[in-house]
PDB file of C-alpha atoms in Angstrom:
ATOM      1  CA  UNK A  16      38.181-131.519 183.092  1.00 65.00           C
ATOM      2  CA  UNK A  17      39.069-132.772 187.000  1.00 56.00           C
ATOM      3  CA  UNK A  18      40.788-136.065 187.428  1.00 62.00           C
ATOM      4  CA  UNK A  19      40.352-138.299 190.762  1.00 61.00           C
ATOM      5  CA  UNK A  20      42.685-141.211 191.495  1.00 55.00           C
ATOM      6  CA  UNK A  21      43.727-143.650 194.121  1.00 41.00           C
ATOM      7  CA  UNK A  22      46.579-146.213 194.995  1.00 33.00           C
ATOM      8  CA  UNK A  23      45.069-149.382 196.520  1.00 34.00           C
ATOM      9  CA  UNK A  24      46.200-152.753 197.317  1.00 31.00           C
ATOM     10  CA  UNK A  25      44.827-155.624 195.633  1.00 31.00           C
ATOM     11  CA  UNK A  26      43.308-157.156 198.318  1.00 33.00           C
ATOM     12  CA  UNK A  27      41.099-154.157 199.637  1.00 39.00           C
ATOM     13  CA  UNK A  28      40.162-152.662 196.042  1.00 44.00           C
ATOM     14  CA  UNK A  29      36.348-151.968 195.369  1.00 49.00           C
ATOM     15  CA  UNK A  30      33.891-151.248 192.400  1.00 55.00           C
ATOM     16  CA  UNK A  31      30.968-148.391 192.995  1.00 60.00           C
ATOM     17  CA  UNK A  32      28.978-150.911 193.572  1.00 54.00           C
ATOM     18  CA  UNK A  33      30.833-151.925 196.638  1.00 55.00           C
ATOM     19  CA  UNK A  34      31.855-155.227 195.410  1.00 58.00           C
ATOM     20  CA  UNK A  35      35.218-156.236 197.089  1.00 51.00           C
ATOM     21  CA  UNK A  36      37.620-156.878 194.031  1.00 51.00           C
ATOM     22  CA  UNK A  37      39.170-160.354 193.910  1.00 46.00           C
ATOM     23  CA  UNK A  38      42.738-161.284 194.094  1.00 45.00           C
ATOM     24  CA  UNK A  39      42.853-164.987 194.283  1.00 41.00           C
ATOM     25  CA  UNK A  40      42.672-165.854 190.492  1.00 46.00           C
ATOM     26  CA  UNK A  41      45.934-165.701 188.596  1.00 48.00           C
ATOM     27  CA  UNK A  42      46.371-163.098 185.816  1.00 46.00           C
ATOM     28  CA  UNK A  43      46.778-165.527 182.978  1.00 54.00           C
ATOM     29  CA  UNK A  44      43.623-167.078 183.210  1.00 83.00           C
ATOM     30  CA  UNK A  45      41.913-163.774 181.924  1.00 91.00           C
ATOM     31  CA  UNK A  46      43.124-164.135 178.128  1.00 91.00           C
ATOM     32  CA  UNK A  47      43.122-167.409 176.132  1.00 91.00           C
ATOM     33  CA  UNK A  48      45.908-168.402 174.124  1.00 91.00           C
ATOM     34  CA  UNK A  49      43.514-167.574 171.465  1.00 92.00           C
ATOM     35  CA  UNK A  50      43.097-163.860 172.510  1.00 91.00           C
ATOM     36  CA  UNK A  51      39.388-164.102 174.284  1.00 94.00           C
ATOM     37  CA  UNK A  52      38.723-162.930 177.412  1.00 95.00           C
ATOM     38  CA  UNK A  53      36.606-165.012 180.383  1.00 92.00           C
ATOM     39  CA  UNK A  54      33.383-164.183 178.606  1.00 94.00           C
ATOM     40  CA  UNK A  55      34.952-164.341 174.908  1.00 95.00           C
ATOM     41  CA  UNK A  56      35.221-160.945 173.806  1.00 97.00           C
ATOM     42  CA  UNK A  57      38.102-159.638 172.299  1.00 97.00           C
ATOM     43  CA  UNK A  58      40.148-157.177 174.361  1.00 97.00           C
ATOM     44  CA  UNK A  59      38.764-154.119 172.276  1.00 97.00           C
ATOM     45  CA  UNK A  60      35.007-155.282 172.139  1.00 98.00           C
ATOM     46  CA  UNK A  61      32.540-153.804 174.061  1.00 98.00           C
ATOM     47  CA  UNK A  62      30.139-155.358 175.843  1.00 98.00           C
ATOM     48  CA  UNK A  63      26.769-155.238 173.849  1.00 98.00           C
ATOM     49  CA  UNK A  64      24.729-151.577 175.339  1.00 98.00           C
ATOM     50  CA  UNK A  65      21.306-151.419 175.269  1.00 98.00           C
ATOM     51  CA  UNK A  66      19.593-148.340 176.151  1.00 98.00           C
ATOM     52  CA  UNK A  67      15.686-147.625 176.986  1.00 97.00           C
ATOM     53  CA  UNK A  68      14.681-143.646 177.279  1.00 97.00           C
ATOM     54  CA  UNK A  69      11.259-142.575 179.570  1.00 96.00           C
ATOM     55  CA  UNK A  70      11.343-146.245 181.434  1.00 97.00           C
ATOM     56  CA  UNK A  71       8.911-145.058 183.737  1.00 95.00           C
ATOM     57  CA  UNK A  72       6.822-141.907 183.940  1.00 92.00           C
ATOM     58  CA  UNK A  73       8.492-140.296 187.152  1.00 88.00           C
ATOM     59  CA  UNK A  74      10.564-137.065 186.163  1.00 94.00           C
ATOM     60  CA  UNK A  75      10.528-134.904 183.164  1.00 97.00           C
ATOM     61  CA  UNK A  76      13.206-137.559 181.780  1.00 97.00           C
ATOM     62  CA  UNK A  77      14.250-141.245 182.655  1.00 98.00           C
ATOM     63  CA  UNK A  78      17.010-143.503 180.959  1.00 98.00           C
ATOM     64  CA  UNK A  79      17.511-147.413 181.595  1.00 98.00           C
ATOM     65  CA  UNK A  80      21.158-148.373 180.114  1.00 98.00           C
ATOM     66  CA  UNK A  81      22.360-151.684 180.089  1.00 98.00           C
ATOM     67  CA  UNK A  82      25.988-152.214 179.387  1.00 98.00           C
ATOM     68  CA  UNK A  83      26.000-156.495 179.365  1.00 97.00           C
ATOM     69  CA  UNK A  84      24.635-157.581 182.696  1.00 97.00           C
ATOM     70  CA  UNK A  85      24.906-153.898 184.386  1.00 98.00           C
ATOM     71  CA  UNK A  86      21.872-152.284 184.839  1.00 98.00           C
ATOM     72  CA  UNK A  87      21.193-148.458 186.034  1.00 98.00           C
ATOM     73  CA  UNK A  88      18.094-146.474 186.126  1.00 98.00           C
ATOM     74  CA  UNK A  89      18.549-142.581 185.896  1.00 98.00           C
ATOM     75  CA  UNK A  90      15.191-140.307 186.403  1.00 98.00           C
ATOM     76  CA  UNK A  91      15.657-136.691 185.761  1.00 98.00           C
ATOM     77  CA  UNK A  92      13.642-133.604 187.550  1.00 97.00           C
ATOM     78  CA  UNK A  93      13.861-130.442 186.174  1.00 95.00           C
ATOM     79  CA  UNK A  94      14.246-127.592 185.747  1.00 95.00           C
ATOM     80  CA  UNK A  95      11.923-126.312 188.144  1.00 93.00           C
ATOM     81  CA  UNK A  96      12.085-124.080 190.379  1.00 90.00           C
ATOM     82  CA  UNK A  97      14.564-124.371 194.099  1.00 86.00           C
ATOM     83  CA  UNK A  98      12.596-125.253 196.978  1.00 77.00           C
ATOM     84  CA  UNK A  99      14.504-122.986 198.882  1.00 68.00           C
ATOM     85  CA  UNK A 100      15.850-119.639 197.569  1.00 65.00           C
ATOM     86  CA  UNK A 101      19.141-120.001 198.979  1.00 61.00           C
ATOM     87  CA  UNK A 102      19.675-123.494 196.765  1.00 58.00           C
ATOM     88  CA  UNK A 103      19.648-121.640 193.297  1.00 58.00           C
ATOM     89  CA  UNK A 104      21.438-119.121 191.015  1.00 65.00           C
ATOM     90  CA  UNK A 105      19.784-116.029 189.921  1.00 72.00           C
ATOM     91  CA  UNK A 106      22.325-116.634 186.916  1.00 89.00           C
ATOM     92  CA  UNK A 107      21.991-120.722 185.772  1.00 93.00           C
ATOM     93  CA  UNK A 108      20.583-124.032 186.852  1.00 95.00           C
ATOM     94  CA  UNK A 109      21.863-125.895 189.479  1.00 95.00           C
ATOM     95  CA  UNK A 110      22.974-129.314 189.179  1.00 96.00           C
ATOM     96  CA  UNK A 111      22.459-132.333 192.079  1.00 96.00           C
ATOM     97  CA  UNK A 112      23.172-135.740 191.253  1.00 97.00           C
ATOM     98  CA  UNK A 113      21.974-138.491 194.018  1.00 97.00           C
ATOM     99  CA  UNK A 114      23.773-142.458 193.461  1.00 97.00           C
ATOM    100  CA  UNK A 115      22.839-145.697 195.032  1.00 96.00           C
ATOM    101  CA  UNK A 116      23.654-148.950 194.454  1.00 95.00           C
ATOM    102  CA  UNK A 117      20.225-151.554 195.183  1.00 94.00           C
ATOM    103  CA  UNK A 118      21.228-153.886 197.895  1.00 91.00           C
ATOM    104  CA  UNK A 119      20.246-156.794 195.380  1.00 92.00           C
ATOM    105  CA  UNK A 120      22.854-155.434 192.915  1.00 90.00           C
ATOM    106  CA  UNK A 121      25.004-158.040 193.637  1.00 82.00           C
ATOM    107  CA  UNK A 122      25.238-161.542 194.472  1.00 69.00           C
ATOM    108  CA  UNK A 123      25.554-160.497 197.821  1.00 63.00           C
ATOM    109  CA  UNK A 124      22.904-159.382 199.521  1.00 52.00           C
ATOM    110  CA  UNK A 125      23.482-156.411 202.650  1.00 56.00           C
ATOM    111  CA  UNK A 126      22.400-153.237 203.862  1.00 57.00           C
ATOM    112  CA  UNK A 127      23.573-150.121 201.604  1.00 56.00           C
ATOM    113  CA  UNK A 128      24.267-146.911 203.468  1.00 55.00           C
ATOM    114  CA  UNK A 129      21.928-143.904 201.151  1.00 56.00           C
ATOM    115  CA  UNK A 130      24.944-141.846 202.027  1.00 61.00           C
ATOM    116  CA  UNK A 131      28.344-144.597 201.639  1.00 84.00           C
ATOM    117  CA  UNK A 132      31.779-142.401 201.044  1.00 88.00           C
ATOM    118  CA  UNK A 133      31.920-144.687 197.554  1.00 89.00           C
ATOM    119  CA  UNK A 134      28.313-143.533 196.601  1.00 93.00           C
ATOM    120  CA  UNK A 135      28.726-139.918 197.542  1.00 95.00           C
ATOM    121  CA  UNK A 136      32.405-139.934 195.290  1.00 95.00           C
ATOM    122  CA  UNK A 137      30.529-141.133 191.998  1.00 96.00           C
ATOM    123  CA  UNK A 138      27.619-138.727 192.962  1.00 97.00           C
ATOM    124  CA  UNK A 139      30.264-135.762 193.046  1.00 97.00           C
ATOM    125  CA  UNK A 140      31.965-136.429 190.511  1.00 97.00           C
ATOM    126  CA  UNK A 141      28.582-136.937 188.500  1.00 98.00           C
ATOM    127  CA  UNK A 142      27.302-133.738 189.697  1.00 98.00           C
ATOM    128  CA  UNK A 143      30.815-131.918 188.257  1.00 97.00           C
ATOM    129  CA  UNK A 144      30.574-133.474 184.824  1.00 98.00           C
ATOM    130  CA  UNK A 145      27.251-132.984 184.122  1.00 98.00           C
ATOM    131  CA  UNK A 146      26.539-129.070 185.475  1.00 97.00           C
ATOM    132  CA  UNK A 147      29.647-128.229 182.845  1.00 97.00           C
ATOM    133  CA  UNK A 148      27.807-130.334 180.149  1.00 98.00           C
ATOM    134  CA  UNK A 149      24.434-128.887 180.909  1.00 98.00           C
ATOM    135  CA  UNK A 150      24.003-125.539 179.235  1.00 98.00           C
ATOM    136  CA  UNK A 151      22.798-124.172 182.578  1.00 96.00           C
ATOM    137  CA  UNK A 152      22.925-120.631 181.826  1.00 96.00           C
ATOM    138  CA  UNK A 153      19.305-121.097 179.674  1.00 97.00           C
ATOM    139  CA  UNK A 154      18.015-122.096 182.863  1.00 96.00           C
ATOM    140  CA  UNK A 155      18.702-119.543 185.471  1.00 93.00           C
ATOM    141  CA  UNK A 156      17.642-119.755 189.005  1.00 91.00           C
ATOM    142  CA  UNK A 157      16.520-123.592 188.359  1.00 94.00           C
ATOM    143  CA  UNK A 158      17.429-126.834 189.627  1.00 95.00           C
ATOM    144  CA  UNK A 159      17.813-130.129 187.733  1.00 97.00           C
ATOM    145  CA  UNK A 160      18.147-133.452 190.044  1.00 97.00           C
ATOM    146  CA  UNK A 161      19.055-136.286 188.829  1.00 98.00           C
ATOM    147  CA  UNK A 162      18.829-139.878 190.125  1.00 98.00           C
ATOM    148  CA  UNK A 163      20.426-142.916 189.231  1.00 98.00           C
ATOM    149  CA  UNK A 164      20.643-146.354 191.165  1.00 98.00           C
ATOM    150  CA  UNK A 165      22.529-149.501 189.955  1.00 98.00           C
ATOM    151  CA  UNK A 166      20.265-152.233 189.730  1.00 98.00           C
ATOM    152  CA  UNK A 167      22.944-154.961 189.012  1.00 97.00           C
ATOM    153  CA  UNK A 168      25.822-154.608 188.739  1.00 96.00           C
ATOM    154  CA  UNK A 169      28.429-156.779 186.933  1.00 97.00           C
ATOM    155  CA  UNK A 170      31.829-154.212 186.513  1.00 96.00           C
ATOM    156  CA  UNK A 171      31.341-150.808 185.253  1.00 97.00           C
ATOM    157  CA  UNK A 172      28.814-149.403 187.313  1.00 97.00           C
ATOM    158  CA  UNK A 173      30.518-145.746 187.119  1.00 97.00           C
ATOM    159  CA  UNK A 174      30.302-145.580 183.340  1.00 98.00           C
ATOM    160  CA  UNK A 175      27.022-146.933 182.939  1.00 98.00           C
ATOM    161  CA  UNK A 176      25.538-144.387 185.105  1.00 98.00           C
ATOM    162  CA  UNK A 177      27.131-141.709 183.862  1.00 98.00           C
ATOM    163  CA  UNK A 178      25.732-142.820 180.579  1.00 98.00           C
ATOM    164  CA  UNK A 179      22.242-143.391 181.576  1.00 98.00           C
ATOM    165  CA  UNK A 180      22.504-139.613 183.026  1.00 98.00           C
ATOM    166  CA  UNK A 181      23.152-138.574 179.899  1.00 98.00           C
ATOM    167  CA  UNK A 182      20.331-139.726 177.887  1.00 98.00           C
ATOM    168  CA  UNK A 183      17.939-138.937 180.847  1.00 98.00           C
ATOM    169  CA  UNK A 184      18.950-135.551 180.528  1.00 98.00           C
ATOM    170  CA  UNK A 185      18.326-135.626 177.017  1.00 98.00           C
ATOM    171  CA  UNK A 186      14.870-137.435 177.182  1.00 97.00           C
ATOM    172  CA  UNK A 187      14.178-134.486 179.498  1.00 97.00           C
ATOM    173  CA  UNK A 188      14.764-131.680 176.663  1.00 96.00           C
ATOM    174  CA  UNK A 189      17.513-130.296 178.585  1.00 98.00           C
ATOM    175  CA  UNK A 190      20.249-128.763 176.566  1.00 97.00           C
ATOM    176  CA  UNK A 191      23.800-129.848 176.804  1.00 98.00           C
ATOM    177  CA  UNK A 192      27.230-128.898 174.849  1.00 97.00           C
ATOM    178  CA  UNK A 193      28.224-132.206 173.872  1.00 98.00           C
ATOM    179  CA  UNK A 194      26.841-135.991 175.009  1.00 98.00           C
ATOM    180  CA  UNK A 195      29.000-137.160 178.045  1.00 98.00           C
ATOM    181  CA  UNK A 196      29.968-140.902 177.236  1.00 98.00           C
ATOM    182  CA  UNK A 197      31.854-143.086 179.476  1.00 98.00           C
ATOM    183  CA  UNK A 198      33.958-145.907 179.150  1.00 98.00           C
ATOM    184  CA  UNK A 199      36.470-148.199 181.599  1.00 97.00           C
ATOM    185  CA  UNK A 200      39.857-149.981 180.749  1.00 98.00           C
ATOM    186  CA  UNK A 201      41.950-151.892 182.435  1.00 96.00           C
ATOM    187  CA  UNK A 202      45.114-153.485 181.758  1.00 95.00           C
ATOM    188  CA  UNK A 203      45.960-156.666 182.567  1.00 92.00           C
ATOM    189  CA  UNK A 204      48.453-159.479 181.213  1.00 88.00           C
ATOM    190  CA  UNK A 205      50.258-156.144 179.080  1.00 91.00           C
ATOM    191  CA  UNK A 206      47.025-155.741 177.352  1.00 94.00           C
ATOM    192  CA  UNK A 207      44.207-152.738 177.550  1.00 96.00           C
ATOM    193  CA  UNK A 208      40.702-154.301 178.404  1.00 97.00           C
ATOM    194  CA  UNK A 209      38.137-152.217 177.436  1.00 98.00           C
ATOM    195  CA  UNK A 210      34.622-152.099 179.332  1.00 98.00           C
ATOM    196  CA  UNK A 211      35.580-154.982 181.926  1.00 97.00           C
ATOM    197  CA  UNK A 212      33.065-157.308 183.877  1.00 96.00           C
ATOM    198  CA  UNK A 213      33.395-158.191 187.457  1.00 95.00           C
ATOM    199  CA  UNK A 214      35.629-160.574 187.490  1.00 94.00           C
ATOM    200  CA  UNK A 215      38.470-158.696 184.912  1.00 95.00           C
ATOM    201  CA  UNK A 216      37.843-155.906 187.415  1.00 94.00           C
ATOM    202  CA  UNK A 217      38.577-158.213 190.487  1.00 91.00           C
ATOM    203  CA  UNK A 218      42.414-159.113 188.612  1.00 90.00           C
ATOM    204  CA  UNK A 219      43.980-155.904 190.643  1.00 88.00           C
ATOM    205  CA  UNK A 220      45.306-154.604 187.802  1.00 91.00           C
ATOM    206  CA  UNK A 221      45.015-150.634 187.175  1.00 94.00           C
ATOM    207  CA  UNK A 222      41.865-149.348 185.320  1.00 95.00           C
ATOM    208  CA  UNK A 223      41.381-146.439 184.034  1.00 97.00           C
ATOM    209  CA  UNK A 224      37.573-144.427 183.540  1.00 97.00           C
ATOM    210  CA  UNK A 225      37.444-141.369 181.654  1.00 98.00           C
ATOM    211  CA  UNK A 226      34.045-139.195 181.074  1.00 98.00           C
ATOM    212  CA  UNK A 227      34.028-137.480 177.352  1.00 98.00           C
ATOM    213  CA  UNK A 228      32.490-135.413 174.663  1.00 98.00           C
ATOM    214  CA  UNK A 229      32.365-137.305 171.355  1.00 98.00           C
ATOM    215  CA  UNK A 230      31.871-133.846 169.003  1.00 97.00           C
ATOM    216  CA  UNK A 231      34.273-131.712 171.420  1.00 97.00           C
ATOM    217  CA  UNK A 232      36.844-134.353 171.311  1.00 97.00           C
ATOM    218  CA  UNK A 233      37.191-133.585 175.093  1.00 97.00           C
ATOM    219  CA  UNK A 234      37.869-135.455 178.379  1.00 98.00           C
ATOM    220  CA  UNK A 235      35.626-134.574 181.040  1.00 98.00           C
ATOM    221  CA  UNK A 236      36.242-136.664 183.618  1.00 97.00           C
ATOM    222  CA  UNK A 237      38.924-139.154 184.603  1.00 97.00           C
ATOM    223  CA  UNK A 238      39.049-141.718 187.785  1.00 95.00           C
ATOM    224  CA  UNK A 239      42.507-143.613 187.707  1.00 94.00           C
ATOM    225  CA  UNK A 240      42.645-146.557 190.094  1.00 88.00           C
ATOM    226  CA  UNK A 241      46.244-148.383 191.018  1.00 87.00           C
ATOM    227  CA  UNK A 242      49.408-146.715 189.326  1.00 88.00           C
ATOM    228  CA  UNK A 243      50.201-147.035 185.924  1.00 90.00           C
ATOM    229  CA  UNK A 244      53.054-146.067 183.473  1.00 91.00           C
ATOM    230  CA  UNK A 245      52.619-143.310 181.344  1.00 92.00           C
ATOM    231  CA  UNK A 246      53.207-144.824 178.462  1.00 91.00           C
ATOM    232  CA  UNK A 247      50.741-147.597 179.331  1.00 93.00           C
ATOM    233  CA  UNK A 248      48.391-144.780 180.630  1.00 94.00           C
ATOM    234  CA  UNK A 249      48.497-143.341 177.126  1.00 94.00           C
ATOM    235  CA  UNK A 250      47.633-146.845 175.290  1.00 95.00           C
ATOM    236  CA  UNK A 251      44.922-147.564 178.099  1.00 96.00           C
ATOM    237  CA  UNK A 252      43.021-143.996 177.250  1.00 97.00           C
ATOM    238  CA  UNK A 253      43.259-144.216 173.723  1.00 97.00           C
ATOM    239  CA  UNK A 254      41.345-147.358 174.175  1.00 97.00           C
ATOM    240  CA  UNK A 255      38.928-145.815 176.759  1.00 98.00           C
ATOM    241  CA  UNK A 256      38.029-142.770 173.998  1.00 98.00           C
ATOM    242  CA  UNK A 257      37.699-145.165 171.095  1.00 98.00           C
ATOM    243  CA  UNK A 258      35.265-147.276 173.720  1.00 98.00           C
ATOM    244  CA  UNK A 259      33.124-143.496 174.160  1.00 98.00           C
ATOM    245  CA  UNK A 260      33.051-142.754 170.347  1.00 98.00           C
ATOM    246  CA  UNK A 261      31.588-146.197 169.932  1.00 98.00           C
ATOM    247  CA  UNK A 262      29.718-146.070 172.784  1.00 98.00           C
ATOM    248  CA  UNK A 263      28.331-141.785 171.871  1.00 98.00           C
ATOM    249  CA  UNK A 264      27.486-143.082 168.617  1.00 98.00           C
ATOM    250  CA  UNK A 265      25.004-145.688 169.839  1.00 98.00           C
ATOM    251  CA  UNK A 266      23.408-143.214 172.877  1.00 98.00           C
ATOM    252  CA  UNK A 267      22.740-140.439 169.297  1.00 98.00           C
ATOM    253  CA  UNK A 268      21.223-142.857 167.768  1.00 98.00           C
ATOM    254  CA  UNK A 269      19.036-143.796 170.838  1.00 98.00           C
ATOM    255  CA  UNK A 270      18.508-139.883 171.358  1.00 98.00           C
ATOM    256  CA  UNK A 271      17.541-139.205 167.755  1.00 97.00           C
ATOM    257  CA  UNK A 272      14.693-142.174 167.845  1.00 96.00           C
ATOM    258  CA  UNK A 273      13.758-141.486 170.778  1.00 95.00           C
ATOM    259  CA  UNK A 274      13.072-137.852 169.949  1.00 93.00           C
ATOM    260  CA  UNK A 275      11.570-138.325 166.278  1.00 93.00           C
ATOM    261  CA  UNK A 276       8.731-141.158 168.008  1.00 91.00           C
ATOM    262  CA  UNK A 277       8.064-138.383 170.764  1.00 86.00           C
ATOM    263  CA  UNK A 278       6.966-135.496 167.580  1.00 86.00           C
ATOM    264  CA  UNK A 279       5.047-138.509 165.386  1.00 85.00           C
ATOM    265  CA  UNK A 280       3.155-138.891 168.491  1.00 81.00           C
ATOM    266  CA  UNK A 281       2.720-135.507 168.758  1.00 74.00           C
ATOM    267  CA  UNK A 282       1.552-134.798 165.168  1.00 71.00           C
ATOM    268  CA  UNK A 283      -0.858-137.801 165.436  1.00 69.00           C
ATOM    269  CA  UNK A 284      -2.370-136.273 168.714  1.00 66.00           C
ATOM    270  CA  UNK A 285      -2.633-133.126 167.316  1.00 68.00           C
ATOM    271  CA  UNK A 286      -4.517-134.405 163.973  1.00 59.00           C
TER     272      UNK A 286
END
């Protein structure tokens, strides 16, 4: 488990995406006297997921995962072997995790740096959670790449991609310990938001994204942005792992189709 977090202003706060956050509109407009958020959801629902495995035929393993109108693409290479000697381990698989954001992601349309210091921190920390989630040591002196690039992006950009790395990897027949689900929440008006859009995430108030392992009952990664109170830090990640046990059960059941329509294919090829 490694933890990353930040104090920013409001003013100068950005998604992954690169998306300056908003600080114009006043908190209370985000919840209704009713209870609904901007896009009328309930503070604990989820935005609908939808999830896609082998999009396109590149790679040993692809994933499109939609979490409402976010959008990433993850393509998985590997295991194979290093193109140069000194990039593997004689003793398990290396992991390398590449992240871009496409420059019509947004509404706003602008060059994107490959190599941005905002790309390269969700790339790291991608890289860290999923070499300890891979079972590397079954693949010794091998490399697994992974690529993933945000085709639009609408709040939540981090999880999504970690999630779409997750069933790419599995698409790709590459053993792991546990899924790795992830899940935002922020807190704004006293009240945990979980899985926020753009415009909750533009409110400047602190969000929270944690990485975890459904079966393990583990956190695996955690990105804290703006400071928080412990005790509403403890409210804010119980609603972030309920988000990732919801969230893990729907990627399983994506995983498990997904694998029993790849050996019926089989078996009818093989008849």
């Amino acid at each position: 488990f490694f933890c990353t977090g930040e104090v920013a202003s409001t003013c100068n706060r950005t998604e992954p995406s690169g998306q300056p956050r908003l600080s114009s509109m006043d908190r209370s407009e985000f919840i209704s006297p009713e209870g609904l958020r901007l896009d009328g959801r309930r503070p604990a629902e989820l935005r609908q997921a939808r999830c896609k495995t082998s999009p396109v035929s590149a790679g040993d393993g692809s994933a499109f995962f939609e979490m409402g109108n976010t959008k990433v693409l993850a393509v998985v290479y590997g295991p194979h072997e290093p193109t140069q000697r000194s990039q593997g381990s004689n003793e398990r698989a290396t992991v390398t995790c590449e992240f871009s954001i496409a420059s019509f992601a947004t509404g706003e349309r602008r060059k994107r740096s490959k190599g941005d210091r905002r790309s390269a921190e969700v790339a790291a920390a991608l890289k860290r959670t999923l070499e300890a989630a891979v079972l590397t040591e079954l693949y010794p002196h091998t490399q697994i790449h992974v690529f993933l690039q945000v085709l639009q992006s609408d709040g939540g950009s981090r999880s999504a991609s970690f999630n779409a790395a997750c069933v790419a990897l599995a698409d790709a027949g590459i053993a792991m310990r546990d899924l790795v689900v992830a899940c935002s929440v922020g807190y704004l008006e006293g009240t945990p938001l979980i899985d926020m859009n753009y415009v909750e995430e533009s409110g400047g108030g602190p969000e929270v994204c944690i990485a975890y392992h459904p079966k393990l009952d583990k956190v695996a990664y955690m990105q804290l942005d703006n400071k928080i109170p412990m005790d509403v830090l403890e409210q804010v990640m119980g609603s972030a792992t309920e988000g990732c046990k919801r969230l893990g059960a729907y990627m399983r059941e994506v995983i498990v189709e997904s694998t029993q329509e790849m050996v019926a294919t089989r078996g009818a090829l093989r008849s």
